[in-house]
């Protein structure tokens, strides 16, 4: 029996879960209720077998076995069971030995087997599961099963039942994540701080406490005053300490990282980027830093700068998945007037079985390549499915895009780019569905807003409120965007867009757009907004002049479509035809250009076209409100 247990633990440590499951079935059947094996030993066998099932992702079966083990421990406790030590075993199952391994750093953790294995005959010991540490470890494994089954409440119940003195770093981090995802921010902050007390280099916890509002000063107080030598990992608290309030030179990079995160949470983007840049000078090929800089740039609408960082990260590690969905949204945005997150108006058609060709242009080719690579290396990650959804969005396939976004949200229902993409897809509903679907889009963007302040979230909220319509809420969201991003021309343009929809405020809208252009002459949102303001007042020549000046710096299909519709409104059909055909040559899948050409064809044949469609196109940018 002992040899069977030792080899089962060894198989789990080697992650040979299929073999472990088969061997485990023999082990627990040999130690049935009628055998001479004690209740504690049967419980340990059940935990080992459950570990094998967890490794095979059979979480419900594993949960059932962990529960049986807990019940056996309870029975043994009532019967006066005592702690046993079995020399020569390779495994410490849910025991004090596990706690020692956590403290010494030899414990490898992970979702599968939680045993500490030193090799067959390694001289380690099995301590009975009726110890406090043993009970805590089994509760942790039960909670991990519940998390895998997306049952958060019972997972929290299990973890909260563990006394604070017995909570390992792994347990505290899982508890913090669950509190955070459930919006229990105060409890989450306390749990993350406990993680940092146990290990100041828990990088996930460092980022989370900044997001939850802990100041850089408070966070740095949790950091080590000197870096432990690699040869003496237990000497963290010993040796010559740094002076009060000082951080050892070798740990200053960690302080910089904390400050960068804190500035980012406070929307102090310039300061955050400066801190990240100092870190990059010390760690020049750090993929993580380039991804974070890309996120900061994208959140404030500086998409070209964001793409530089994402492309650098992709060059350093072509198989990296993190943030590649945000990069995909930026690739899609290259069709828009200001290189943000414009999303082409899609058709409702579900075709989720394969990835088709992307739209025209180099960005479309890169997007198709990115989607294929991400699904190839990370189909278990939400990012990969969002990239695939963005590819379908580039083709105008709204139904297929939504199917992929829903898959991403099944994997992570708080995934920020997935929420952005879902809201954007809903914004592109057929106009017959406008009010109801726009309300659903607003709800999605409000969910995204609770995670972080991002200009694209404000854009989505404003466009959704305008289409419901809820002018008061749209103005409030636009003003909050200006407050959050005071130096952003795109944020200011968002306020102008709201004024533009109110007939009495068009002069105010025009002044806002002109102010945004003074702030950034390349801001496409301000250009198209000012052109719309002129067109809606019948000043088509002024609108053309604004757009043609911008054409020199952004010869995108979007700008040509805008020019085509303005010329159409001024009854200059040859000029309109030229720009719409140019737009199609740049992007053959541009549905707005196709609709414009169809309307010109009707006009040339003596029809009057669709005046209502023309007015909506001029007002919303030829086909619906888009992310700039």
Coordinates of C-alpha atoms in Angstrom, one line a residue, residues 42-540:
X42 CA -8.2 6.7 3.6
X43 CA -8.7 10.4 3.6
X44 CA -5.1 10.9 2.5
X45 CA -5.7 8.4 -0.3
X46 CA -8.8 10.3 -1.4
X47 CA -6.9 13.6 -1.5
X48 CA -4.2 12.1 -3.7
X49 CA -6.8 10.6 -6.0
X50 CA -8.7 13.9 -6.1
X51 CA -5.4 15.7 -7.0
X52 CA -5.1 13.4 -10.0
X53 CA -8.7 14.2 -11.1
X54 CA -8.1 17.9 -10.6
X55 CA -5.1 17.6 -12.9
X56 CA -7.4 16.1 -15.5
X57 CA -9.8 19.0 -15.1
X58 CA -12.5 16.8 -13.7
X59 CA -13.4 19.3 -11.0
X60 CA -16.7 18.0 -9.9
X61 CA -15.3 14.5 -9.3
X62 CA -12.3 16.0 -7.5
X63 CA -14.6 18.2 -5.3
X64 CA -16.7 15.2 -4.3
X65 CA -13.5 13.3 -3.2
X66 CA -12.1 16.2 -1.3
X67 CA -15.4 16.5 0.6
X68 CA -15.3 12.8 1.4
X69 CA -11.7 13.3 2.8
X70 CA -12.9 16.2 4.9
X71 CA -15.7 14.0 6.3
X72 CA -13.4 11.2 7.1
X73 CA -11.0 13.6 9.0
X74 CA -14.0 14.9 10.9
X75 CA -15.0 11.3 11.9
X76 CA -11.4 10.5 12.9
X77 CA -11.2 13.7 15.0
X78 CA -14.3 12.7 16.9
X79 CA -12.8 9.2 17.4
X80 CA -9.6 10.8 18.9
X81 CA -7.3 10.3 15.9
X82 CA -3.8 11.5 16.3
X83 CA -1.0 12.7 14.1
X84 CA 1.0 10.0 12.4
X85 CA 4.4 10.2 10.6
X86 CA 5.3 7.6 8.0
X87 CA 9.0 7.7 7.2
X88 CA 10.2 7.2 3.7
X89 CA 7.2 8.6 1.9
X90 CA 7.7 11.1 -1.0
X91 CA 4.6 13.1 -0.3
X92 CA 3.3 15.5 2.3
X93 CA -0.5 15.7 1.6
X94 CA -2.3 18.7 3.1
X95 CA 0.1 18.7 6.0
X96 CA 2.4 20.7 8.2
X97 CA 5.1 19.5 5.9
X98 CA 3.4 21.5 3.1
X99 CA 3.5 24.6 5.3
X100 CA 7.2 24.2 5.8
X101 CA 7.7 23.8 2.1
X102 CA 5.8 27.0 1.5
X103 CA 8.0 28.9 3.9
X104 CA 11.3 27.4 2.5
X105 CA 10.3 28.0 -1.2
X106 CA 10.4 24.3 -2.2
X107 CA 6.7 24.1 -2.8
X108 CA 5.8 24.4 -6.4
X109 CA 2.1 24.8 -6.1
X110 CA -0.2 24.9 -9.1
X111 CA -3.7 23.7 -9.9
X112 CA -3.0 20.0 -10.1
X113 CA -1.5 17.9 -7.3
X114 CA -0.7 20.0 -4.3
X115 CA 1.8 17.4 -2.9
X116 CA 5.3 18.3 -1.9
X117 CA 7.3 15.5 -3.5
X118 CA 11.0 14.7 -3.0
X119 CA 11.3 11.7 -5.1
X120 CA 10.7 8.0 -4.2
X121 CA 12.3 7.2 -0.9
X122 CA 13.2 10.9 -0.4
X123 CA 12.8 10.6 3.3
X124 CA 9.9 13.1 3.6
X125 CA 6.9 12.4 5.7
X126 CA 3.1 12.3 5.5
X127 CA 1.4 14.1 8.4
X128 CA -2.2 13.2 9.2
X129 CA -4.9 15.2 7.7
X130 CA -6.4 15.9 11.1
X131 CA -3.8 18.7 11.7
X132 CA -4.9 22.4 11.3
X133 CA -2.6 23.0 8.4
X134 CA -3.9 19.8 6.7
X135 CA -7.5 21.0 7.0
X136 CA -6.5 24.4 5.6
X137 CA -4.9 22.8 2.6
X138 CA -7.9 20.6 1.8
X139 CA -10.2 23.7 2.1
X140 CA -7.9 25.4 -0.4
X141 CA -8.2 22.6 -2.9
X142 CA -12.0 22.5 -2.4
X143 CA -12.1 26.2 -3.1
X144 CA -10.0 25.8 -6.3
X145 CA -12.5 23.2 -7.5
X146 CA -15.4 25.7 -6.9
X147 CA -13.4 28.4 -8.7
X148 CA -12.9 26.1 -11.7
X149 CA -16.6 25.4 -11.7
X150 CA -17.3 29.2 -11.5
X151 CA -19.0 28.9 -8.1
X152 CA -17.6 31.9 -6.3
X153 CA -19.7 32.0 -3.2
X154 CA -18.9 28.5 -1.9
X155 CA -15.3 29.0 -2.8
X156 CA -15.2 32.1 -0.6
X157 CA -17.0 30.2 2.2
X158 CA -14.2 27.6 2.2
X159 CA -11.4 30.0 2.2
X160 CA -12.8 32.3 4.9
X161 CA -13.1 29.3 7.2
X162 CA -9.3 29.0 7.3
X163 CA -7.8 30.8 10.3
X164 CA -5.5 33.7 9.3
X165 CA -2.4 32.2 10.8
X166 CA -2.8 29.1 8.5
X167 CA -3.4 31.0 5.2
X168 CA -0.6 30.4 2.7
X169 CA 0.4 32.9 0.0
X170 CA -1.5 30.8 -2.6
X171 CA -4.6 30.8 -0.4
X172 CA -4.5 34.6 0.3
X173 CA -4.0 35.4 -3.4
X174 CA -7.0 33.2 -4.4
X175 CA -9.1 34.9 -1.7
X176 CA -8.0 38.3 -2.9
X177 CA -8.9 37.5 -6.5
X178 CA -12.3 36.3 -5.5
X179 CA -13.0 39.4 -3.3
X180 CA -11.8 41.6 -6.1
X181 CA -14.0 40.0 -8.8
X182 CA -17.0 40.2 -6.5
X183 CA -16.4 43.9 -5.9
X184 CA -15.6 43.4 -2.2
X185 CA -12.8 46.0 -2.6
X186 CA -12.0 46.5 1.1
X187 CA -11.6 42.8 1.8
X188 CA -9.7 42.4 -1.5
X189 CA -7.2 45.1 -0.5
X190 CA -6.6 43.5 2.9
X191 CA -6.0 40.1 1.3
X192 CA -3.6 41.5 -1.3
X193 CA -1.7 43.4 1.4
X194 CA -1.3 40.1 3.3
X195 CA 0.1 38.6 0.1
X196 CA 2.7 41.3 0.0
X197 CA 3.6 40.8 3.6
X198 CA 4.3 37.1 2.8
X199 CA 6.1 37.9 -0.5
X200 CA 6.8 41.5 -1.5
X201 CA 7.6 40.3 -5.0
X202 CA 4.0 39.0 -5.6
X203 CA 3.7 41.2 -8.7
X204 CA 0.0 40.5 -9.3
X205 CA -0.7 41.8 -5.8
X206 CA 1.4 44.9 -6.4
X207 CA -0.7 45.8 -9.5
X208 CA -4.0 45.0 -7.7
X209 CA -3.4 47.2 -4.6
X210 CA -2.6 50.1 -6.9
X211 CA -5.9 49.5 -8.8
X212 CA -7.7 49.4 -5.5
X213 CA -6.4 52.8 -4.6
X214 CA -3.5 52.1 -2.2
X215 CA -1.0 54.9 -2.5
X216 CA 2.6 54.3 -3.7
X217 CA 3.9 55.3 -0.2
X218 CA 1.7 52.7 1.6
X219 CA 2.6 50.0 -0.9
X220 CA 6.4 50.8 -0.7
X221 CA 6.1 50.4 3.1
X222 CA 5.3 46.7 2.4
X223 CA 8.5 46.2 0.3
X224 CA 11.8 44.9 1.6
X225 CA 14.3 47.4 2.8
X226 CA 17.1 45.2 1.4
X227 CA 17.1 42.4 -1.2
X228 CA 17.9 39.0 0.1
X229 CA 20.9 37.2 -1.3
X230 CA 20.1 34.3 -3.6
X231 CA 22.1 31.9 -1.6
X232 CA 20.3 32.7 1.7
X233 CA 16.6 33.1 0.9
X234 CA 15.7 33.0 4.5
X235 CA 17.8 36.1 5.3
X236 CA 15.2 38.6 4.2
X237 CA 14.8 40.0 7.7
X238 CA 18.5 39.7 8.6
X239 CA 21.7 41.5 7.7
X240 CA 22.4 45.2 7.7
X241 CA 19.1 47.0 7.2
X242 CA 18.7 50.1 5.1
X243 CA 18.1 53.4 6.8
X244 CA 14.6 54.4 7.8
X245 CA 12.5 55.2 4.8
X246 CA 15.3 54.1 2.4
X247 CA 15.1 51.3 -0.2
X248 CA 18.1 49.2 -1.0
X249 CA 19.5 50.0 -4.5
X250 CA 18.7 46.5 -5.8
X251 CA 15.0 47.0 -4.8
X252 CA 14.5 50.5 -6.3
X253 CA 13.3 49.1 -9.5
X254 CA 10.4 47.5 -7.6
X255 CA 9.6 50.9 -6.0
X256 CA 9.6 52.5 -9.5
X257 CA 7.2 49.8 -10.7
X258 CA 4.9 50.5 -7.7
X259 CA 4.9 54.2 -8.5
X260 CA 4.2 53.6 -12.2
X261 CA 1.1 51.5 -11.2
X262 CA -0.1 54.1 -8.8
X263 CA 0.2 56.9 -11.3
X264 CA -1.6 54.8 -13.9
X265 CA -4.5 54.2 -11.5
X266 CA -4.7 58.0 -10.8
X267 CA -4.8 58.7 -14.5
X268 CA -1.5 60.5 -14.3
X269 CA -0.5 59.0 -17.6
X270 CA 2.6 61.1 -18.3
X271 CA 4.1 60.3 -14.9
X272 CA 3.3 56.6 -15.3
X273 CA 4.9 56.5 -18.7
X274 CA 8.0 58.3 -17.3
X275 CA 8.3 55.7 -14.6
X276 CA 7.9 52.8 -17.0
X277 CA 10.5 54.4 -19.4
X278 CA 13.0 54.5 -16.5
X279 CA 12.3 50.8 -15.9
X280 CA 12.7 50.0 -19.6
X281 CA 16.1 51.7 -19.6
X282 CA 17.2 49.1 -16.9
X283 CA 15.2 46.2 -18.4
X284 CA 15.3 47.0 -22.1
X285 CA 13.8 43.8 -23.4
X286 CA 11.0 43.4 -20.9
X287 CA 7.8 42.3 -22.6
X288 CA 5.7 43.1 -19.6
X289 CA 6.8 46.7 -19.4
X290 CA 6.1 47.3 -23.1
X291 CA 2.7 45.8 -22.8
X292 CA 1.9 48.1 -19.8
X293 CA 3.1 51.2 -21.7
X294 CA 0.9 50.2 -24.7
X295 CA -2.1 49.9 -22.4
X296 CA -1.4 53.4 -20.9
X297 CA -1.1 54.9 -24.4
X298 CA -4.2 53.2 -25.7
X299 CA -6.3 54.2 -22.7
X300 CA -5.9 57.9 -23.5
X301 CA -6.4 57.5 -27.3
X302 CA -2.7 57.6 -28.3
X303 CA -3.0 54.6 -30.5
X304 CA 0.0 55.0 -32.8
X305 CA 2.2 55.2 -29.7
X306 CA 0.4 52.2 -28.2
X307 CA 1.0 50.1 -31.3
X308 CA 4.7 50.8 -31.2
X309 CA 4.9 49.2 -27.8
X310 CA 2.7 46.3 -28.7
X311 CA 4.7 45.6 -31.8
X312 CA 7.9 45.8 -29.8
X313 CA 6.5 43.2 -27.3
X314 CA 5.4 41.0 -30.2
X315 CA 8.9 41.2 -31.7
X316 CA 10.5 40.2 -28.4
X317 CA 8.0 37.3 -27.8
X318 CA 5.9 36.3 -30.8
X319 CA 4.0 33.8 -28.7
X320 CA 2.9 36.2 -26.0
X321 CA -0.9 36.4 -25.6
X322 CA -1.3 39.1 -23.0
X323 CA -2.8 42.4 -24.4
X324 CA -2.8 41.1 -27.9
X325 CA -6.6 41.6 -28.0
X326 CA -6.0 45.3 -27.3
X327 CA -3.4 45.3 -30.1
X328 CA -6.0 43.7 -32.4
X329 CA -8.5 46.5 -31.6
X330 CA -5.8 49.0 -32.6
X331 CA -5.1 47.2 -35.9
X332 CA -8.9 47.5 -36.6
X333 CA -8.8 51.2 -35.7
X334 CA -6.5 52.0 -38.6
X335 CA -9.6 52.3 -40.7
X336 CA -10.9 55.2 -38.6
X337 CA -10.4 58.9 -38.7
X338 CA -8.2 59.2 -35.7
X339 CA -6.7 55.7 -35.4
X340 CA -8.6 54.8 -32.2
X341 CA -11.1 52.0 -32.1
X342 CA -13.5 52.6 -35.0
X343 CA -15.5 49.5 -35.8
X344 CA -17.0 49.0 -39.3
X345 CA -20.7 48.5 -39.4
X346 CA -21.2 44.8 -39.6
X347 CA -24.0 42.5 -41.0
X348 CA -25.8 40.0 -38.8
X349 CA -24.4 36.6 -39.9
X350 CA -23.1 33.8 -37.7
X351 CA -20.3 31.7 -39.1
X352 CA -18.1 30.7 -36.2
X353 CA -16.6 27.6 -37.6
X354 CA -13.5 29.1 -39.2
X355 CA -11.6 32.3 -39.6
X356 CA -12.1 33.9 -43.0
X357 CA -10.1 36.6 -44.7
X358 CA -9.7 40.0 -43.1
X359 CA -10.6 43.3 -44.7
X360 CA -8.2 45.1 -47.0
X361 CA -4.9 46.7 -46.1
X362 CA -1.8 45.7 -44.2
X363 CA -3.6 46.0 -40.9
X364 CA -6.1 43.4 -42.1
X365 CA -3.4 40.9 -43.1
X366 CA -1.7 41.4 -39.7
X367 CA -5.0 41.0 -38.0
X368 CA -5.7 37.7 -39.7
X369 CA -2.2 36.4 -38.9
X370 CA -2.5 37.5 -35.3
X371 CA -5.9 35.7 -34.9
X372 CA -4.5 32.5 -36.3
X373 CA -1.4 32.6 -34.1
X374 CA -3.3 33.5 -30.9
X375 CA -5.8 30.7 -31.3
X376 CA -3.0 28.3 -32.0
X377 CA -1.1 29.1 -28.8
X378 CA -3.7 30.2 -26.3
X379 CA -7.2 28.9 -27.1
X380 CA -7.7 28.6 -23.3
X381 CA -7.2 32.4 -22.9
X382 CA -9.9 35.1 -23.4
X383 CA -7.4 37.2 -25.4
X384 CA -7.2 34.7 -28.2
X385 CA -11.0 34.7 -28.7
X386 CA -11.3 38.5 -28.6
X387 CA -8.6 38.7 -31.4
X388 CA -10.7 36.3 -33.4
X389 CA -13.8 38.4 -32.7
X390 CA -12.0 41.5 -33.9
X391 CA -11.1 39.7 -37.1
X392 CA -14.8 39.1 -37.8
X393 CA -15.6 42.7 -36.9
X394 CA -13.1 43.8 -39.6
X395 CA -15.1 41.8 -42.1
X396 CA -18.4 43.3 -40.9
X397 CA -19.7 39.9 -39.6
X398 CA -21.4 41.1 -36.4
X399 CA -23.0 37.7 -35.5
X400 CA -19.8 35.8 -35.8
X401 CA -17.9 38.4 -33.9
X402 CA -20.4 38.3 -31.0
X403 CA -20.1 34.5 -30.9
X404 CA -16.3 34.7 -30.3
X405 CA -16.7 37.5 -27.8
X406 CA -19.2 35.4 -25.8
X407 CA -16.6 32.6 -25.8
X408 CA -14.0 35.0 -24.4
X409 CA -16.4 36.1 -21.7
X410 CA -17.2 32.5 -20.7
X411 CA -13.5 32.1 -20.0
X412 CA -13.3 35.4 -18.1
X413 CA -16.5 37.4 -17.6
X414 CA -14.5 40.5 -16.4
X415 CA -12.1 40.6 -19.4
X416 CA -11.9 44.3 -20.2
X417 CA -11.2 44.1 -24.0
X418 CA -14.0 41.5 -24.4
X419 CA -16.4 44.0 -22.8
X420 CA -15.2 46.7 -25.1
X421 CA -15.6 44.6 -28.1
X422 CA -19.1 43.4 -27.1
X423 CA -20.3 46.9 -26.5
X424 CA -18.9 48.0 -29.8
X425 CA -20.7 45.2 -31.7
X426 CA -24.0 46.1 -30.0
X427 CA -23.5 49.7 -31.1
X428 CA -23.5 48.6 -34.7
X429 CA -26.9 47.0 -34.6
X430 CA -29.4 47.7 -37.4
X431 CA -31.1 51.0 -36.9
X432 CA -34.5 49.2 -36.4
X433 CA -33.0 47.9 -33.2
X434 CA -31.3 51.1 -32.1
X435 CA -32.9 52.0 -28.7
X436 CA -33.0 48.5 -27.2
X437 CA -29.6 47.4 -28.3
X438 CA -28.0 50.7 -27.5
X439 CA -29.3 50.3 -23.9
X440 CA -27.7 46.9 -23.8
X441 CA -24.4 48.4 -25.1
X442 CA -24.6 51.1 -22.4
X443 CA -24.9 48.4 -19.7
X444 CA -21.8 46.6 -21.1
X445 CA -19.8 49.8 -21.1
X446 CA -20.8 50.6 -17.6
X447 CA -19.4 47.2 -16.6
X448 CA -16.2 48.0 -18.3
X449 CA -16.1 51.4 -16.6
X450 CA -16.1 49.8 -13.1
X451 CA -12.8 48.1 -14.0
X452 CA -10.8 51.1 -15.2
X453 CA -11.0 54.6 -16.8
X454 CA -10.4 54.3 -20.5
X455 CA -11.3 56.8 -23.2
X456 CA -12.9 54.0 -25.3
X457 CA -15.3 53.3 -22.5
X458 CA -16.4 56.9 -22.4
X459 CA -16.8 56.9 -26.2
X460 CA -18.9 53.8 -26.0
X461 CA -21.1 55.2 -23.2
X462 CA -21.6 58.6 -25.0
X463 CA -22.5 56.9 -28.3
X464 CA -24.9 54.5 -26.6
X465 CA -26.7 57.2 -24.7
X466 CA -27.0 59.3 -27.8
X467 CA -28.7 56.5 -29.6
X468 CA -31.2 55.6 -26.9
X469 CA -31.4 58.7 -26.6
X470 CA -30.4 60.0 -23.2
X471 CA -28.8 63.4 -23.8
X472 CA -28.4 64.2 -20.1
X473 CA -26.4 61.0 -19.4
X474 CA -24.4 61.5 -22.6
X475 CA -23.3 65.0 -21.5
X476 CA -22.4 63.7 -18.1
X477 CA -20.3 60.9 -19.5
X478 CA -18.6 63.3 -22.0
X479 CA -17.7 65.8 -19.3
X480 CA -16.3 63.0 -17.1
X481 CA -14.1 62.0 -20.0
X482 CA -12.8 65.5 -20.4
X483 CA -12.1 65.6 -16.6
X484 CA -10.4 62.2 -16.7
X485 CA -8.3 63.1 -19.8
X486 CA -7.8 66.9 -19.7
X487 CA -5.1 66.8 -22.4
X488 CA -6.9 64.6 -24.8
X489 CA -8.3 66.2 -28.0
X490 CA -10.4 63.0 -28.5
X491 CA -12.0 63.4 -25.1
X492 CA -12.8 67.0 -25.8
X493 CA -14.2 66.0 -29.2
X494 CA -16.6 63.6 -27.4
X495 CA -18.2 66.6 -25.7
X496 CA -18.5 68.4 -29.0
X497 CA -20.2 65.3 -30.4
X498 CA -22.9 65.5 -27.7
X499 CA -23.5 69.2 -28.4
X500 CA -23.8 68.4 -32.1
X501 CA -26.8 66.2 -31.4
X502 CA -28.6 69.1 -29.7
X503 CA -29.8 71.6 -32.4
X504 CA -29.5 74.6 -30.1
X505 CA -25.8 73.8 -29.3
X506 CA -24.2 73.5 -32.7
X507 CA -22.3 76.7 -32.4
X508 CA -21.0 75.4 -29.1
X509 CA -20.1 72.1 -30.7
X510 CA -18.2 73.8 -33.5
X511 CA -16.2 75.8 -30.9
X512 CA -15.4 72.6 -29.0
X513 CA -14.1 70.9 -32.2
X514 CA -12.0 73.9 -33.1
X515 CA -10.5 73.9 -29.6
X516 CA -9.7 70.2 -29.9
X517 CA -8.0 70.8 -33.2
X518 CA -5.9 73.5 -31.7
X519 CA -4.9 70.9 -29.1
X520 CA -4.1 68.3 -31.7
X521 CA -4.4 69.1 -35.4
X522 CA -4.3 65.4 -36.3
X523 CA -7.3 64.5 -34.2
X524 CA -9.6 62.7 -36.6
X525 CA -12.6 62.8 -34.2
X526 CA -12.4 66.6 -34.1
X527 CA -12.0 66.8 -37.9
X528 CA -15.0 64.7 -38.7
X529 CA -17.0 66.4 -36.0
X530 CA -16.3 69.8 -37.3
X531 CA -17.1 68.7 -40.8
X532 CA -20.4 67.3 -39.6
X533 CA -21.2 70.6 -37.9
X534 CA -20.6 72.5 -41.1
X535 CA -22.6 70.0 -43.2
X536 CA -25.6 70.0 -40.9
X537 CA -25.8 73.8 -41.2
X538 CA -25.5 73.6 -45.0
X539 CA -21.9 74.8 -45.2
X540 CA -20.7 72.0 -47.4

